[in-house]
């Protein structure tokens, strides 16, 4: 299920027994392979029960805790910083005509969310979570992820609690990266008869002994519990073998989606490939012959397969594609480096119904493979061709024929110049493909001319554009984006070093005579003086045109200064912002960003050497929702900055202050004691440590 962006909102519900906050947010690809695509939709909710002070220090949420906290005004008074953008996203039935929503609006919105079957609750495995699990059971929650799972008695107790209170109506269960015991896992599964999705990625402890489900009686009971399972992830399991795979898969007769990404597959294809019987299954290795037999048995039901990182050879892909009655819709072959153009062309003929295909990192593929995809897979919606370093413009010339394409990833295809792609999309009769996401990151051959011809044909459907490390792009590209792509929600321009203040402000560049040396800041200030706070109106193709932005990356755009950043970074709904490696960013710019972007959750400001404690003392109070903060190599910051952040940013989980000479280990420890929910503080070489001695 794809994690769809859902507007953040939160509310407080009080009764005699509990008080909690609920938050919905979009989950990105952090922590997972960004190239993997899944169908459906999912939101994450992180449950934070009301705890006594002695308990609260022991409950840590490793990903995202509930961000909300009661602030004056959240029940109908004045909104807290960062709240204003939330109200327009509420359902129409509860949205007030003017002013802020009353408590009833929050209550109705929360009830809608709690009844949503695809909301996922991330629950840390600890004894402190038991009361929360019991309360969630009363609400009929159907989708959870358990973190910090191990073989301890405390974990066993939590799993038993989940089985007892959530199991009867649980449909999606993720144990990814955990280390449960076989007995506790079986007991949990037996208590979850309605499971549809099971994620065991990285749960190596279940398969080390090779005895999982070895008892026929146990296997029969598990089969009854998993009779409705549709999706199974066994990615990154180093000890998975034929026997354990067969036992587990036989307990899921309705399986439609299977992931074996980054498992160690052995390939010994011969004339009798796929003819192995259960008695020939290996107890020590996972063979492709065994997998092929499974695919043949389940061909009528199997729709999605992920074999990324398995080293799939061309003959194995051909054998897979020609399985009778197999009609795949999704196939991921990321980093299968031995695949050939001929094998991909054969696959396109054998599986024409594919809607999602990931060939990123298949380094032997060239233009012929992409031409075959364009001609054979007419219903393709998602295509990833990242890191195909043999791909040229000739291979992109036919992509316009994919009329249903929604997501295209061409990152790190260093030979692409972009003109053929623009021509392919622009030459389509009628409307171009409804692209919602396009990545051309690290395509260093891209120039303004090709991008300027591409941008107008992308259409209003584009939401995500990644041009990171396209180092030759200039202000012309920036202004074209602001003119034609006003519905963007994600814009990444990291390391586009030629971008200047003029491009962000939408102003005409100065003549050559006046542009010698540093940028003329007084002229910039004069031309931009009409962009006044607090409600600047876009004038010309400035960055202010992109009011739908949720993520903006301007890392290492080193020619940008306060002259533009103070005027255009006015995005109340922005969640992620990176301004790292901007040497001209000062406290003035920091304070302006804080006032203009109050809803930030992730902020990167590393190597901004002009930022000081005074700037953070003014800015920190505007970011109550901040969760991830990178301040590494900010040489002027001291313990005062940590104190300001600790007092204002109470939802922080990760802070990076590495290589900050003014911050000591003692101040870092004091900061961690002040915010116990911070699960990660990067503090390498703080306090002016001598790197020559340390390294």
XYZ file of C-alpha atoms in Angstrom:
695
model
C 0.000 0.000 0.000
C 1.427 3.338 -0.999
C 1.665 5.896 1.758
C -0.493 8.705 0.561
C 0.054 12.186 1.834
C -2.617 13.196 4.297
C -2.788 16.630 5.861
C -1.543 16.871 9.400
C -4.135 17.498 12.009
C -4.466 16.848 15.668
C -6.938 17.094 18.509
C -7.199 16.493 22.219
C -9.825 14.200 23.717
C -10.272 14.171 27.488
C -12.274 11.994 29.785
C -11.721 10.673 33.258
C -9.273 8.011 32.143
C -7.216 9.232 29.202
C -5.897 12.101 27.109
C -4.121 11.604 23.827
C -3.192 13.236 20.601
C -3.485 11.753 17.178
C -1.527 12.902 14.180
C -1.704 12.000 10.526
C 1.257 12.668 8.313
C 2.809 11.580 5.085
C 5.565 9.006 5.385
C 8.356 9.310 2.988
C 10.775 6.627 1.853
C 13.164 7.071 4.678
C 14.151 3.825 6.191
C 13.011 1.869 3.156
C 14.049 1.371 -0.406
C 12.832 4.545 -2.185
C 12.457 2.682 -5.453
C 9.928 0.162 -4.203
C 6.317 0.930 -5.101
C 3.200 -0.513 -3.563
C -0.464 -0.193 -4.332
C -3.179 1.203 -2.124
C -2.867 3.848 0.569
C -1.619 4.099 4.116
C -1.274 6.733 6.793
C 0.761 6.437 9.973
C -0.541 7.314 13.413
C 1.725 7.258 16.432
C -0.136 6.681 19.672
C 1.037 8.396 22.840
C -0.889 7.385 25.968
C -1.154 9.660 28.955
C 1.571 8.559 31.366
C 2.639 9.528 34.815
C 5.921 11.499 34.859
C 7.834 8.459 36.085
C 6.584 6.411 33.157
C 7.003 8.968 30.399
C 10.775 8.800 30.499
C 10.671 5.118 29.611
C 8.420 5.338 26.558
C 10.323 6.214 23.400
C 8.927 6.314 19.900
C 11.724 5.472 17.471
C 10.046 7.000 14.424
C 7.441 9.689 15.017
C 5.651 10.239 18.297
C 2.362 12.045 18.464
C 3.421 15.576 17.729
C 0.575 17.479 19.233
C 0.523 18.866 22.727
C -2.121 20.936 24.388
C -1.515 24.594 23.712
C -3.601 27.605 24.514
C -6.080 28.103 21.748
C -6.429 24.543 20.464
C -9.981 24.308 21.778
C -11.297 27.307 19.941
C -9.010 30.144 20.999
C -6.022 31.525 19.187
C -4.162 28.885 17.181
C -0.735 27.798 18.188
C 2.121 28.439 15.729
C 1.837 26.193 12.705
C -1.834 25.309 13.186
C -3.413 27.691 10.691
C -2.915 25.473 7.639
C -4.627 22.501 9.249
C -8.186 23.702 9.115
C -8.632 23.997 5.359
C -7.788 20.287 5.050
C -10.540 19.043 7.359
C -13.517 17.252 5.793
C -16.075 19.671 4.401
C -18.718 18.388 6.809
C -16.742 19.603 9.828
C -14.941 22.612 8.351
C -16.123 25.911 9.820
C -17.139 28.695 7.448
C -14.838 31.146 9.169
C -12.503 31.228 12.110
C -11.068 28.174 13.796
C -12.936 24.888 14.197
C -14.517 24.191 17.521
C -13.884 21.053 19.570
C -16.678 19.257 17.724
C -14.767 19.630 14.458
C -11.684 18.002 15.947
C -13.816 15.250 17.432
C -15.535 14.411 14.144
C -12.252 14.482 12.250
C -10.614 12.174 14.781
C -13.482 9.716 14.593
C -13.156 9.574 10.799
C -9.455 8.808 11.139
C -9.908 6.129 13.769
C -12.410 4.339 11.559
C -10.045 4.411 8.556
C -8.912 0.859 7.869
C -5.585 1.886 6.329
C -4.283 3.976 9.218
C -1.176 2.326 10.661
C -0.219 2.644 14.313
C 3.490 2.390 15.147
C 3.793 0.825 18.586
C 7.110 0.487 20.461
C 7.440 -2.877 22.173
C 7.714 -2.108 25.870
C 5.658 -2.671 28.984
C 4.660 1.008 28.890
C 2.736 0.336 25.672
C 0.388 -2.269 27.173
C -2.328 0.195 28.301
C -2.257 1.891 24.906
C -2.620 -1.457 23.113
C -5.653 -2.320 25.203
C -7.294 1.010 24.428
C -6.548 0.592 20.726
C -8.217 -2.804 20.882
C -11.437 -1.150 22.006
C -11.328 1.035 18.886
C -11.032 -1.819 16.422
C -7.638 -0.760 15.029
C -6.693 -2.964 12.071
C -3.162 -1.914 11.035
C -0.071 -1.798 13.296
C 3.708 -1.893 13.179
C 5.718 -3.173 16.152
C 9.186 -1.718 16.711
C 12.062 -2.678 19.020
C 10.857 -6.281 19.030
C 13.184 -8.924 20.484
C 13.023 -12.272 22.249
C 12.701 -10.903 25.779
C 9.833 -11.743 28.153
C 8.641 -8.134 27.828
C 8.323 -8.536 24.050
C 6.484 -11.819 24.511
C 4.067 -10.066 26.853
C 3.432 -7.300 24.332
C 2.844 -9.799 21.497
C 0.383 -11.706 23.647
C -1.396 -8.459 24.484
C -1.594 -7.601 20.779
C -3.034 -11.028 19.991
C -5.619 -10.763 22.759
C -6.790 -7.178 22.216
C -6.014 -6.323 18.574
C -5.771 -9.755 16.955
C -9.431 -10.477 16.142
C -9.712 -7.456 13.820
C -6.065 -6.956 12.805
C -5.572 -6.889 9.026
C -2.028 -5.549 8.610
C 0.929 -6.482 10.809
C 4.538 -5.331 10.404
C 7.344 -6.891 12.453
C 10.097 -5.591 10.158
C 13.584 -5.776 11.655
C 12.395 -7.455 14.849
C 13.741 -10.578 16.525
C 10.734 -12.456 17.932
C 10.970 -16.062 19.046
C 9.260 -18.712 16.957
C 6.832 -19.560 19.773
C 5.765 -15.948 20.371
C 5.355 -15.390 16.618
C 3.127 -18.436 16.208
C 1.038 -17.410 19.207
C 0.621 -13.935 17.715
C -0.416 -15.247 14.296
C -2.930 -17.653 15.806
C -4.579 -14.683 17.478
C -4.910 -12.748 14.188
C -7.374 -14.663 11.986
C -8.219 -11.650 9.781
C -4.674 -10.804 8.582
C -4.335 -9.564 4.998
C -0.792 -8.119 5.103
C 2.229 -9.555 6.953
C 5.702 -7.976 6.886
C 8.546 -10.130 8.248
C 11.393 -8.214 6.569
C 14.644 -8.721 8.430
C 13.133 -11.044 11.053
C 16.048 -13.470 10.777
C 15.468 -14.982 14.211
C 12.394 -16.785 12.889
C 14.333 -18.653 10.208
C 17.733 -19.305 11.774
C 16.846 -22.750 13.156
C 14.931 -23.851 10.066
C 12.213 -25.309 12.289
C 9.506 -22.655 11.904
C 6.142 -24.405 11.370
C 7.882 -27.799 11.279
C 5.133 -29.401 13.375
C 2.156 -30.370 11.154
C -0.373 -29.544 13.861
C 1.049 -26.041 14.289
C 1.247 -25.489 10.526
C -2.399 -26.496 10.129
C -3.543 -24.024 12.777
C -1.433 -21.234 11.251
C -2.894 -22.017 7.824
C -6.371 -21.473 9.194
C -5.289 -18.114 10.632
C -3.565 -16.991 7.405
C -6.189 -18.258 5.004
C -7.000 -14.680 3.965
C -3.414 -13.365 3.737
C -2.878 -11.398 0.517
C 0.561 -9.808 0.938
C 3.747 -11.276 2.437
C 7.156 -9.586 2.712
C 10.183 -11.789 3.397
C 12.781 -9.230 2.322
C 16.350 -9.225 3.656
C 16.199 -12.652 5.290
C 19.673 -14.164 5.183
C 18.588 -17.526 6.639
C 15.477 -18.126 4.527
C 15.622 -21.555 2.863
C 13.349 -23.622 0.626
C 11.861 -25.651 3.480
C 10.947 -22.686 5.684
C 9.660 -20.730 2.670
C 7.468 -23.640 1.572
C 6.048 -24.160 5.038
C 5.161 -20.505 5.457
C 3.845 -19.941 1.924
C 1.707 -23.097 2.104
C -0.078 -21.495 5.054
C -1.128 -18.573 2.818
C -3.160 -20.069 -0.051
C -4.631 -16.680 -1.069
C -1.297 -14.885 -1.483
C -1.242 -12.209 -4.213
C 1.886 -10.175 -3.418
C 5.309 -11.545 -2.427
C 8.605 -9.814 -1.675
C 11.927 -11.673 -1.514
C 14.020 -8.551 -2.053
C 17.665 -8.905 -1.058
C 17.333 -12.550 -0.091
C 20.125 -14.852 -1.221
C 18.709 -16.839 -4.144
C 20.667 -19.623 -5.801
C 20.264 -20.238 -9.529
C 20.784 -23.679 -11.024
C 18.529 -23.780 -14.023
C 18.578 -26.897 -16.134
C 16.326 -28.718 -18.579
C 14.031 -29.789 -15.740
C 13.836 -26.391 -14.075
C 10.842 -25.875 -11.898
C 10.160 -29.602 -11.602
C 11.370 -29.957 -8.034
C 8.906 -31.388 -5.572
C 8.526 -30.556 -1.891
C 10.753 -33.495 -0.971
C 13.619 -31.901 -2.932
C 13.444 -28.559 -1.121
C 16.723 -27.456 0.387
C 16.913 -26.958 4.170
C 19.861 -24.582 3.890
C 19.375 -22.381 0.812
C 16.668 -20.596 -1.124
C 16.711 -21.752 -4.729
C 15.144 -20.162 -7.771
C 13.861 -23.570 -8.884
C 11.821 -23.792 -5.712
C 10.528 -20.248 -6.189
C 9.620 -21.005 -9.791
C 7.620 -24.018 -8.697
C 5.760 -21.822 -6.209
C 5.005 -19.235 -8.915
C 3.629 -21.939 -11.220
C 1.346 -23.209 -8.466
C 0.067 -19.706 -7.589
C 0.144 -18.164 -11.074
C -3.582 -17.485 -11.201
C -3.468 -15.410 -7.995
C 0.022 -13.873 -7.902
C -0.011 -10.227 -9.086
C 3.070 -8.574 -7.551
C 6.627 -9.861 -7.135
C 9.718 -8.149 -5.721
C 13.042 -9.835 -6.507
C 15.239 -6.760 -6.073
C 18.836 -7.420 -5.162
C 18.644 -11.175 -5.777
C 21.028 -11.211 -8.740
C 18.372 -12.569 -11.083
C 20.050 -13.715 -14.350
C 18.451 -13.276 -17.803
C 17.469 -16.945 -18.188
C 15.721 -16.898 -14.809
C 13.703 -13.818 -15.775
C 12.713 -15.494 -19.036
C 11.623 -18.634 -17.188
C 9.582 -16.509 -14.797
C 7.894 -14.473 -17.500
C 6.703 -17.463 -19.496
C 4.893 -19.196 -16.609
C 1.438 -20.163 -17.829
C -1.498 -18.155 -16.423
C 0.867 -15.681 -14.695
C -0.423 -12.123 -15.120
C 1.869 -9.853 -13.117
C 0.867 -6.265 -12.432
C 3.937 -5.207 -10.433
C 7.530 -6.379 -10.742
C 10.577 -4.974 -8.990
C 14.051 -5.987 -10.186
C 16.094 -3.253 -8.573
C 19.865 -3.916 -8.645
C 19.612 -7.138 -10.664
C 22.771 -6.165 -12.491
C 23.041 -9.196 -14.791
C 19.768 -8.633 -16.626
C 20.090 -8.091 -20.357
C 18.158 -5.976 -22.835
C 16.930 -9.143 -24.546
C 15.553 -10.539 -21.280
C 13.616 -7.338 -20.572
C 12.255 -7.265 -24.127
C 11.040 -10.852 -23.722
C 9.432 -9.975 -20.383
C 7.466 -7.134 -21.993
C 6.017 -9.564 -24.506
C 5.250 -12.191 -21.872
C 3.729 -9.855 -19.240
C 2.020 -6.993 -21.113
C -0.303 -6.233 -18.185
C 2.443 -4.791 -15.959
C 1.518 -1.441 -14.389
C 4.658 -1.001 -12.235
C 8.216 -1.910 -13.234
C 11.451 -1.160 -11.380
C 14.647 -1.683 -13.379
C 16.798 0.769 -11.431
C 20.395 -0.290 -10.972
C 20.245 -2.928 -13.743
C 23.488 -1.600 -15.137
C 23.649 -3.794 -18.271
C 20.438 -2.362 -19.735
C 20.611 0.123 -22.599
C 18.242 2.011 -24.890
C 16.801 -1.146 -26.433
C 15.299 -2.239 -23.124
C 13.490 1.081 -22.683
C 12.180 1.012 -26.233
C 10.831 -2.493 -25.567
C 9.144 -1.279 -22.369
C 7.573 1.669 -24.187
C 6.185 -0.534 -26.943
C 5.143 -3.562 -24.910
C 3.785 -2.186 -21.628
C 1.093 0.255 -22.715
C -0.624 0.309 -19.312
C 2.503 1.090 -17.299
C 1.909 3.635 -14.531
C 5.195 3.554 -12.585
C 8.627 3.143 -14.168
C 11.985 3.405 -12.406
C 15.136 3.520 -14.518
C 17.483 5.020 -11.932
C 21.220 4.408 -12.407
C 20.968 3.112 -15.972
C 24.204 4.710 -17.063
C 23.953 3.375 -20.620
C 20.600 5.035 -21.201
C 20.650 7.922 -23.685
C 18.094 10.285 -25.187
C 17.368 7.725 -27.885
C 15.924 5.364 -25.293
C 13.587 8.073 -23.971
C 12.215 8.941 -27.377
C 9.299 6.499 -27.095
C 8.256 7.189 -23.489
C 5.457 9.428 -24.735
C 3.657 6.271 -25.826
C 3.078 5.329 -22.173
C -0.168 7.257 -21.950
C -0.953 6.137 -18.392
C 2.474 6.831 -16.880
C 2.249 8.570 -13.488
C 5.738 8.175 -12.008
C 9.057 8.253 -13.889
C 12.476 7.971 -12.241
C 15.488 8.726 -14.462
C 17.870 9.782 -11.701
C 21.595 9.201 -12.211
C 21.202 8.505 -15.924
C 24.221 10.655 -16.640
C 23.971 10.555 -20.460
C 20.487 12.051 -20.622
C 20.198 15.575 -21.990
C 16.413 15.854 -21.743
C 15.530 17.016 -25.247
C 14.258 13.634 -26.432
C 12.077 13.288 -23.334
C 10.575 16.726 -23.917
C 9.931 15.903 -27.554
C 8.414 12.517 -26.666
C 5.987 14.025 -24.176
C 5.256 17.073 -26.292
C 4.555 15.133 -29.477
C 1.787 13.019 -27.945
C -1.538 13.647 -29.607
C -4.027 14.921 -27.097
C -3.037 15.191 -23.446
C 0.475 14.065 -22.378
C 0.857 11.265 -19.797
C -0.541 12.315 -16.390
C 2.871 12.401 -14.699
C 2.657 13.083 -10.978
C 6.319 12.408 -10.148
C 9.490 12.980 -12.189
C 13.072 12.548 -11.009
C 16.030 13.709 -13.090
C 18.410 13.995 -10.140
C 22.140 13.742 -10.865
C 21.551 14.010 -14.620
C 24.525 16.320 -14.925
C 24.154 16.771 -18.707
C 20.839 18.598 -18.363
C 20.888 22.213 -19.530
C 18.386 25.041 -19.260
C 17.309 24.710 -22.894
C 16.131 21.109 -22.580
C 14.479 21.645 -19.195
C 12.693 24.755 -20.454
C 11.222 22.716 -23.305
C 10.250 19.914 -20.922
C 8.558 21.851 -18.120
C 5.602 23.259 -20.119
C 4.561 19.793 -21.348
C 4.577 18.175 -17.897
C 1.152 19.543 -17.152
C -0.650 20.528 -13.954
C -0.714 16.953 -12.635
C 2.978 17.011 -11.605
C 3.421 17.004 -7.833
C 7.032 15.844 -7.318
C 10.027 17.194 -9.238
C 13.615 16.262 -8.393
C 16.405 18.124 -10.199
C 19.053 17.660 -7.505
C 22.669 17.924 -8.682
C 21.717 19.164 -12.135
C 24.536 21.622 -11.694
C 24.159 23.520 -14.987
C 20.594 24.732 -14.354
C 20.126 28.445 -13.729
C 17.488 31.026 -12.806
C 15.668 30.391 -16.079
C 14.730 26.881 -14.957
C 13.642 28.191 -11.563
C 11.325 30.763 -13.093
C 9.886 28.243 -15.555
C 9.045 25.940 -12.648
C 7.319 28.791 -10.820
C 5.351 29.665 -13.952
C 4.107 26.270 -15.127
C 4.276 23.887 -12.130
C 2.358 25.761 -9.467
C 0.818 22.589 -7.994
C 4.131 21.059 -6.940
C 4.230 19.620 -3.439
C 7.875 18.441 -3.527
C 10.708 20.380 -5.186
C 14.321 19.263 -4.853
C 17.046 21.536 -6.250
C 20.022 20.519 -4.102
C 23.455 21.378 -5.540
C 22.017 23.526 -8.331
C 24.816 25.969 -7.672
C 23.898 28.469 -10.386
C 20.574 29.418 -8.779
C 20.622 32.993 -7.507
C 18.392 35.314 -5.529
C 16.988 36.746 -8.749
C 15.551 33.375 -9.750
C 13.748 32.831 -6.457
C 12.378 36.375 -6.407
C 11.171 36.295 -10.005
C 13.077 39.467 -10.813
C 15.052 40.446 -13.863
C 18.750 39.768 -13.559
C 21.062 42.781 -13.495
C 23.193 43.760 -16.441
C 26.732 42.473 -16.679
C 28.143 45.812 -15.505
C 26.182 45.793 -12.263
C 26.548 42.089 -11.585
C 30.336 42.083 -11.166
C 31.396 40.688 -7.812
C 28.866 39.820 -5.111
C 25.160 40.128 -5.868
C 23.917 43.719 -5.432
C 21.843 43.196 -2.311
C 20.538 46.762 -2.157
C 19.080 46.452 -5.635
C 17.535 43.118 -4.701
C 16.018 44.593 -1.575
C 14.606 47.486 -3.559
C 13.060 45.302 -6.279
C 11.659 42.850 -3.730
C 10.318 45.514 -1.361
C 6.807 44.972 -2.673
C 6.855 41.420 -1.275
C 5.860 42.403 2.243
C 5.114 40.207 5.201
C 3.040 38.766 6.687
C 0.980 37.994 3.565
C 3.258 38.394 0.560
C 1.581 38.353 -2.817
C 3.448 36.576 -5.638
C 4.720 39.002 -8.255
C 6.124 37.426 -11.384
C 7.380 33.841 -11.469
C 8.787 33.798 -7.932
C 9.001 30.852 -5.558
C 5.934 32.256 -3.792
C 3.853 30.860 -6.647
C 4.372 27.340 -5.267
C 2.074 27.604 -2.272
C 1.279 23.873 -2.341
C 4.856 22.930 -1.391
C 5.334 20.410 1.411
C 9.044 19.737 0.830
C 11.784 22.038 -0.482
C 15.482 21.211 -0.834
C 17.918 24.042 -1.609
C 21.022 22.342 -0.218
C 24.304 23.797 -1.513
C 22.622 26.447 -3.680
C 25.510 28.541 -2.447
C 24.655 31.789 -4.260
C 21.408 32.254 -2.351
C 21.344 34.862 0.417
C 18.988 36.435 2.923
C 17.885 38.869 0.208
C 15.674 36.186 -1.348
C 15.206 33.685 1.466
C 13.598 36.238 3.774
C 11.059 37.144 1.068
C 10.041 33.877 -0.572
C 10.153 31.224 2.154
C 6.548 31.843 3.204
C 4.939 28.398 3.163
C 2.602 27.674 6.099
C 2.192 24.038 5.011
C 5.856 23.204 4.364
C 6.958 20.094 6.276
C 10.551 19.547 5.137
C 13.193 22.141 4.339
C 16.918 21.880 3.665
C 19.094 24.994 3.570
C 22.376 23.244 4.358
C 25.617 24.557 2.870
C 24.295 28.085 2.330
C 27.270 30.167 3.506
C 25.384 33.488 3.286
C 22.408 32.448 5.465
C 22.331 34.580 8.626
C 20.179 34.928 11.721
C 17.933 37.335 9.826
C 17.142 34.645 7.266
C 16.663 32.010 9.958
C 14.097 34.111 11.831
C 12.245 34.916 8.602
C 12.091 31.219 7.683
C 10.791 30.373 11.150
C 7.959 32.884 10.842
C 7.098 31.936 7.282
C 7.286 28.130 7.660
C 5.866 27.330 11.128
C 4.841 23.727 10.332
C 8.301 22.315 9.680
C 8.964 18.778 10.882
C 12.406 18.269 9.322
C 14.992 21.020 8.982
C 18.583 20.790 7.745
C 20.950 23.724 8.327
C 24.335 22.027 8.406
C 27.457 24.047 7.506
C 25.628 27.373 7.918
C 28.506 29.056 9.715
C 26.845 32.471 10.188
C 23.992 31.200 12.351
C 24.302 32.109 16.030
C 22.625 31.558 19.377
C 20.721 34.841 19.037
C 19.032 33.681 15.859
C 17.916 30.418 17.398
C 16.639 32.186 20.497
C 14.173 34.024 18.230
C 13.422 31.204 15.787
C 12.979 28.108 17.972
C 9.583 29.137 19.341
C 8.046 29.054 15.857
C 8.753 25.336 15.349
C 6.815 23.317 17.951
C 6.425 20.406 15.490
C 10.089 20.017 14.634
C 11.200 16.373 14.817
C 14.476 16.117 12.883
C 17.089 18.874 13.040
C 20.565 18.950 11.479
C 22.933 21.651 12.737
C 26.237 19.894 12.097
C 29.274 22.083 11.455
C 27.529 25.298 12.537
C 30.628 26.778 14.113
C 29.065 29.666 16.080
C 26.442 27.669 17.983
C 26.853 26.958 21.694
C 24.889 25.320 24.495
C 22.512 28.309 24.452
C 21.101 27.087 21.140
C 20.428 23.646 22.603
C 18.668 25.282 25.548
C 16.458 27.338 23.199
C 15.610 24.285 21.126
C 14.960 22.121 24.167
C 12.475 24.609 25.596
C 10.519 25.223 22.375
C 10.803 22.100 20.212
C 9.349 19.466 22.504
C 8.675 16.900 19.763
C 12.276 16.465 18.614
C 13.472 12.936 17.935
C 16.782 13.437 16.137
C 19.346 16.220 16.456
C 22.720 16.414 14.740
C 25.265 18.792 16.300
C 28.374 16.983 15.091
C 31.453 19.130 14.475
C 30.018 22.073 16.418
C 33.062 23.312 18.376
C 31.006 25.507 20.700
C 28.836 22.654 21.985
C 30.234 20.353 24.676
C 29.395 16.761 25.542
C 28.036 17.980 28.883
C 25.536 20.290 27.163
C 24.474 17.455 24.854
C 23.796 15.205 27.841
C 21.859 17.975 29.567
C 19.804 18.421 26.398
C 19.020 14.685 26.251
C 17.882 14.728 29.852
C 15.612 17.665 29.068
C 14.005 15.830 26.105
C 13.958 12.089 26.883
C 11.986 11.287 23.717
C 14.989 12.267 21.566
C 16.162 8.894 20.340
C 19.259 10.021 18.428
C 21.736 12.830 19.043
C 24.680 12.942 16.651
C 27.510 14.593 18.554
C 30.714 13.473 16.849
C 33.688 15.743 17.525
C 31.731 18.362 19.466
C 33.584 20.809 21.660
C 36.380 21.386 19.161
C 37.775 17.839 19.210
C 41.040 17.378 17.342
C 40.106 15.396 14.241
C 43.689 14.459 13.478
C 43.979 12.659 16.802
C 40.469 11.197 16.742
C 40.707 9.801 13.234
